C-alpha positions as a printed Julia matrix, in Angstrom:
337×3 Matrix{Float64}:
  -4.57    3.45   -2.91
  -1.72    1.96   -4.98
   1.64    3.43   -6.48
   4.82    2.24   -7.67
   6.88    4.57   -5.35
  10.32    3.84   -6.6
  12.01    4.02   -3.11
   9.79    4.98   -0.35
  12.46    6.45    2.05
  12.74    9.78   -0.09
   8.94    9.9    -0.48
   7.68    9.35    2.81
   6.62   12.49    3.76
   4.63   13.36    0.76
   3.1     9.61    1.13
   1.8    10.43    4.57
   0.39   13.9     3.38
  -1.49   12.2     0.4
  -2.74    9.46    2.77
  -3.88   11.98    5.38
  -5.83   13.63    2.55
  -7.21   10.53    0.98
  -7.72    8.27    4.22
  -7.64    5.02    2.26
  -8.21    1.57    4.04
  -5.37   -0.11    2.1
  -2.31    1.56    0.67
  -0.52   -1.06   -1.76
   3.18   -0.18   -2.93
   5.56   -1.7    -5.09
   9.39   -0.77   -5.32
   9.59    0.63   -1.95
  13.48   -0.3    -1.52
  16.24    1.82   -3.09
  18.52   -0.1    -5.52
  21.41   -1.88   -3.86
  20.08   -0.81   -0.38
  21.29   -3.35    1.77
  19.39   -4.38    5.01
  17.0    -1.81    6.13
  14.88   -1.47    9.42
  11.1    -1.97    9.5
  10.77    1.43   11.32
  11.76    3.18    8.19
   8.52    1.89    6.61
   5.94    2.42    9.02
   2.95    4.35    8.48
   0.61    5.51   11.46
  -2.82    3.81   11.87
  -1.72    1.0     9.42
  -0.31   -2.44   10.02
   2.56   -3.04    7.62
   2.96   -6.32    5.38
   6.32   -6.16    3.48
   8.02   -8.79    1.27
  11.52   -8.11    2.32
  13.8    -5.3     3.59
  17.39   -6.63    2.26
  16.49   -8.01   -1.36
  14.76   -6.98   -4.75
  12.87   -3.75   -4.73
  10.4    -4.85   -2.21
   6.44   -4.67   -2.19
   4.15   -3.61    0.73
   0.54   -3.72    1.77
  -0.58   -1.54    4.39
  -3.94   -2.24    6.03
  -5.84   -0.14    8.37
  -5.44   -1.21   12.05
  -9.32   -1.74   12.7
  -9.49   -4.5    10.0
  -8.85   -8.2    10.6
  -5.86   -9.0     8.26
  -3.61  -11.95    8.08
  -0.9   -12.81    5.69
  -1.07  -15.57    3.43
   2.21  -17.56    3.62
   1.4   -20.37    0.97
   1.65  -17.97   -1.7
   3.59  -15.29   -0.35
   6.51  -17.69   -0.16
   5.91  -18.93   -3.79
   8.79  -19.03   -6.23
   7.76  -15.97   -7.99
   9.48  -12.54   -7.05
   8.33  -10.48   -5.81
   4.76  -10.48   -4.08
   3.08  -10.26   -0.67
  -0.6   -11.42    0.2
  -2.95  -10.84    2.75
  -6.56  -12.33    3.64
  -9.19   -9.83    5.02
 -12.3   -10.94    6.74
 -15.12   -9.63    5.5
 -19.0   -10.18    6.54
 -20.18  -13.51    7.38
 -17.94  -16.41    5.81
 -16.49  -13.8     2.78
 -12.95  -12.81    2.56
 -10.85  -10.61    0.61
  -7.46  -11.79   -1.04
  -5.26   -8.75   -1.5
  -1.95   -9.03   -3.26
   0.86   -6.66   -4.24
   2.87   -8.05   -6.98
   6.08   -6.47   -8.87
   7.64   -7.79  -12.07
  10.9    -6.65  -12.9
  11.22   -5.62  -16.86
  14.47   -7.77  -16.4
  12.43  -10.94  -15.26
  13.32  -14.13  -17.16
  11.19  -16.49  -18.71
  10.92  -18.97  -15.66
  10.11  -16.07  -13.26
   7.45  -15.01  -15.63
   5.76  -18.56  -15.64
   5.85  -18.64  -11.98
   3.85  -15.39  -12.25
   1.38  -17.22  -14.2
   1.38  -20.35  -11.86
   0.81  -18.0    -8.86
  -2.05  -16.36  -10.36
  -3.7   -19.8   -10.93
  -2.99  -20.66   -7.47
  -4.79  -17.59   -6.3
  -7.85  -18.83   -8.19
  -7.82  -22.13   -6.55
  -7.89  -20.78   -3.13
 -11.47  -19.92   -3.71
 -11.59  -16.5    -1.73
 -14.94  -14.78   -2.6
 -13.23  -11.55   -3.28
  -9.79  -10.99   -5.27
  -7.97   -7.69   -5.46
  -4.46   -7.64   -7.07
  -2.31   -4.43   -7.81
   0.88   -3.98   -9.04
   3.5    -3.03  -11.53
   3.59   -6.19  -14.16
   5.68   -4.37  -16.7
   4.18   -5.76  -19.73
   3.78   -2.69  -22.25
   3.01   -4.55  -25.16
  -0.57   -5.3   -24.3
  -3.69   -3.39  -25.94
  -5.9    -3.61  -22.73
  -9.11   -2.29  -24.85
  -8.84   -5.37  -27.11
  -7.15   -7.73  -24.37
  -4.43   -8.49  -26.93
  -0.89   -8.89  -27.02
   1.35   -7.21  -29.77
   3.89  -10.0   -29.63
   3.85  -13.48  -30.7
   1.43  -16.43  -29.25
   4.45  -18.01  -27.71
   5.52  -14.87  -25.88
   5.64  -14.47  -22.22
   3.3   -11.43  -22.84
   0.65  -13.75  -24.42
   1.12  -16.37  -21.86
   0.27  -13.77  -19.11
  -2.9   -12.67  -21.18
  -3.8   -16.43  -21.62
  -3.53  -16.84  -17.9
  -5.83  -13.89  -16.98
  -8.44  -15.36  -19.42
  -8.17  -18.83  -17.81
  -8.46  -17.39  -14.51
 -11.3   -14.98  -15.29
  -9.28  -11.96  -13.91
 -10.65   -8.71  -14.9
  -8.21   -5.72  -15.52
  -9.5    -2.23  -14.7
  -6.86    0.14  -15.77
  -7.46    1.96  -18.96
  -5.11    4.79  -18.96
  -1.25    5.0   -19.04
   0.43    4.61  -15.53
   3.98    5.29  -16.55
   5.41    8.43  -18.14
   9.06    8.95  -19.16
  10.55   11.57  -21.19
  11.05   10.46  -24.95
   9.02    7.52  -24.12
   5.49    6.46  -25.22
   3.15    6.46  -22.15
   2.34    2.95  -21.33
   0.12    0.93  -18.87
   2.37   -1.18  -16.73
   0.58   -0.83  -13.17
  -2.78   -3.1   -13.15
  -5.74   -3.71  -11.11
  -6.99   -7.2   -11.29
 -10.24   -8.35   -9.55
 -12.28  -11.77  -10.14
 -15.23   -9.55  -10.72
 -15.65   -6.91  -13.36
 -17.96   -4.49  -11.45
 -16.21   -4.33   -7.98
 -13.95   -1.54   -8.76
 -15.07    2.23   -9.47
 -14.09    5.81   -9.48
 -10.54    5.23  -10.5
  -8.45    8.5   -10.1
  -5.27    8.62  -11.86
  -3.24   10.88   -9.61
   0.19   12.52  -10.23
   3.22   10.57   -9.4
   4.43   10.62   -5.64
   8.02   12.23   -5.57
   9.8    11.8    -8.71
   8.56    8.37   -9.7
   7.59    8.09  -13.32
   4.9     6.0   -12.11
   1.28    7.6   -11.33
  -0.61    6.69   -8.15
  -4.04    5.04   -8.49
  -6.97    5.63   -5.85
 -10.24    3.85   -6.44
 -13.16    2.47   -4.48
 -13.44   -1.37   -4.14
 -16.85   -2.66   -3.09
 -17.14   -5.28   -0.22
 -18.64   -5.3     3.11
 -16.62   -5.47    6.16
 -17.17   -5.16   10.1
 -15.08   -1.98   10.58
 -14.24   -1.5    14.49
 -12.93    2.13   13.74
 -15.7     3.75   15.31
 -16.22    1.11   18.3
 -15.76    2.53   21.97
 -12.16    2.63   22.77
 -10.46    1.76   25.99
  -9.06    4.76   28.09
  -5.61    5.67   27.71
  -3.14    7.86   29.24
  -3.02   11.54   27.82
   0.57   11.84   28.36
   0.87   15.4    26.89
  -1.55   16.52   29.59
   0.35   14.8    32.58
   1.68   16.74   35.66
   5.05   15.28   35.88
   5.81   17.55   38.89
   3.23   15.48   40.7
   4.53   12.46   39.24
   8.18   12.89   40.83
   6.58   13.59   44.1
   4.5    10.73   44.06
   7.78    8.56   43.36
   9.76   10.28   45.66
   7.7     9.42   48.67
   7.94    5.75   47.76
  10.21    3.52   50.09
  12.37    1.95   47.22
  14.24   -0.04   50.07
  11.54   -2.53   50.62
  12.46   -4.04   47.42
  16.15   -4.77   48.49
  15.9    -8.41   49.33
  13.18   -9.33   46.58
  13.85  -11.68   43.78
  13.68  -10.16   40.32
  10.07  -10.92   39.6
   9.01   -9.69   42.87
  11.06   -6.4    42.59
   9.16   -5.99   39.1
   5.61   -6.13   40.56
   6.71   -3.79   43.25
   8.38   -1.24   40.76
   5.35   -1.62   38.02
   2.87   -1.09   41.14
   4.09    1.91   42.33
   4.8     3.46   38.9
   0.96    2.57   37.96
  -0.33    4.35   41.24
   1.8     7.38   40.56
   0.51    7.66   36.79
  -3.03    7.34   38.07
  -2.64   10.3    40.21
  -0.92   12.64   37.77
  -1.79   11.69   34.09
  -5.25   12.04   33.13
  -7.15    9.13   31.01
  -9.18    9.79   27.92
 -12.84    9.31   27.76
 -14.17    5.96   26.46
 -15.59    6.07   23.14
 -14.12    9.13   21.81
 -13.45    9.04   17.99
  -9.94    9.63   16.91
  -9.54   12.84   15.43
  -9.03   13.22   11.51
  -5.63   13.39   10.52
  -4.31   16.98   10.24
  -2.53   18.41    7.2
  -0.84   21.75    7.13
  -2.13   24.24    4.65
   1.37   24.56    3.07
   1.36   20.72    2.41
  -2.03   20.86    0.99
  -1.26   23.57   -1.32
   1.94   21.79   -2.37
   0.03   18.85   -3.35
  -2.73   20.98   -5.25
  -0.03   22.66   -7.21
   1.61   19.38   -8.24
  -1.69   17.9    -9.17
  -2.03   21.21  -11.63
   1.34   20.75  -12.96
   0.7    16.93  -13.6
  -2.5    17.75  -15.48
  -0.77   20.01  -17.59
   2.05   17.7   -18.49
  -0.35   14.88  -19.14
  -1.98   17.47  -21.86
   1.19   18.17  -23.35
   2.37   14.72  -23.36
  -1.0    13.65  -25.24
  -0.85   16.4   -27.54
   2.86   15.48  -28.57
   1.95   11.74  -29.04
  -0.96   12.69  -31.19
   1.07   15.03  -33.23
   3.9    12.38  -33.7
   1.08   10.05  -35.01
  -0.22   12.56  -37.32
   3.28   13.33  -38.66
   4.29    9.82  -39.03
   0.78    8.91  -41.06
   1.46   12.05  -43.34
   5.08   10.83  -44.1
   3.75    7.43  -45.06
   1.08    8.83  -47.17
C-alpha cells in the first residue's frame, strides 16, 4: 500500500485502521513529516507488526517504508544516502538468490534542476545494482506527462522530458493510469507513480480515497514475487502478562532473601535479581503455546463503517469531479468553435 499522507501524525489512527483491513506486506509513505516540524521521535511513527525504515525525522517532508516483521529486509545505504533528496531504499530477500529492491521517493514541486538531475542519476544507479525485482513508489510531482503516450507536454530539454528519457533508458515501467491528486479548482493529475523493471509484475491496482485530508489518493495493489514468509511458522512461547496471577507473583518475591545480595558485585547482583524474578514469573504467569498463529487484527464496527462511508463519499466526489472536468472541456471546445 502506498500513500502521500501529508503528515502522518494526525492521520495515524486512520492509517492503522486501514492497514488492519487491508493487511499489506509493505506500507510505503511520502511526506510523513509536518512542515517545519523540528526533531520528532521514532515512536510517533511506529506501526505494530512492521519494521520502519525512515529517511529523516528532522528535515524535509520524510519518506518511509514499513515492512512486515516476518520478512528479511535490509536498508540499502549506497543509494539511500545519495545526493537526491528525499528517498529510502530497502532490499528484501526472495526465494533462492532473487531480491526485491523497494524504494520510496519524494520529489518536491520546488525541486531545483540539480536535484532533478540527481533523481535521474539515482534511477540509473538502481538499474546498475542488478536486483532481480525493482519496485519504486513515490510522489514525483511531474504533472506534465501523458502516461498513455509516455510523453511530456514540455520541451525536450525540460526536467520532465529528461525524467521520461531516464525511465526509457532504464526500462522502468509506470503502472498508474488514473489521477492520484485532487485539489479544488485544479485539474486532477498523476503525481504518484508505481515503477517496476517488469511490466507484468503489478496487478489489481485499487485507487482508494485519501487518508485524512490529504489531497493525494492511496494506492493498494498486488506485486507478484515469491518469498519465504515465516509469519505462520511455529513461534516461541511467550509470557501472557494479561493472564498473570500478580498476587502470587508478589508472594513469590516476598519470600526471597534479598539480603544475600548485600556483598555481591554488580554483575553477580544482576544475575541474582533476574534469576529470582524469572523463577517467580514461571510460577505466576502462563506461557503461550508454541505454534499458535497470531490473531487477525481487530477493527471496531464503528471504524469500519466510517471508512466505508468515506469511500462512498470519495467515489461520489470523483464522479462529480470527472463530470465537471468533462463539461469544462466541452464548453471550451464550443467557445473555440
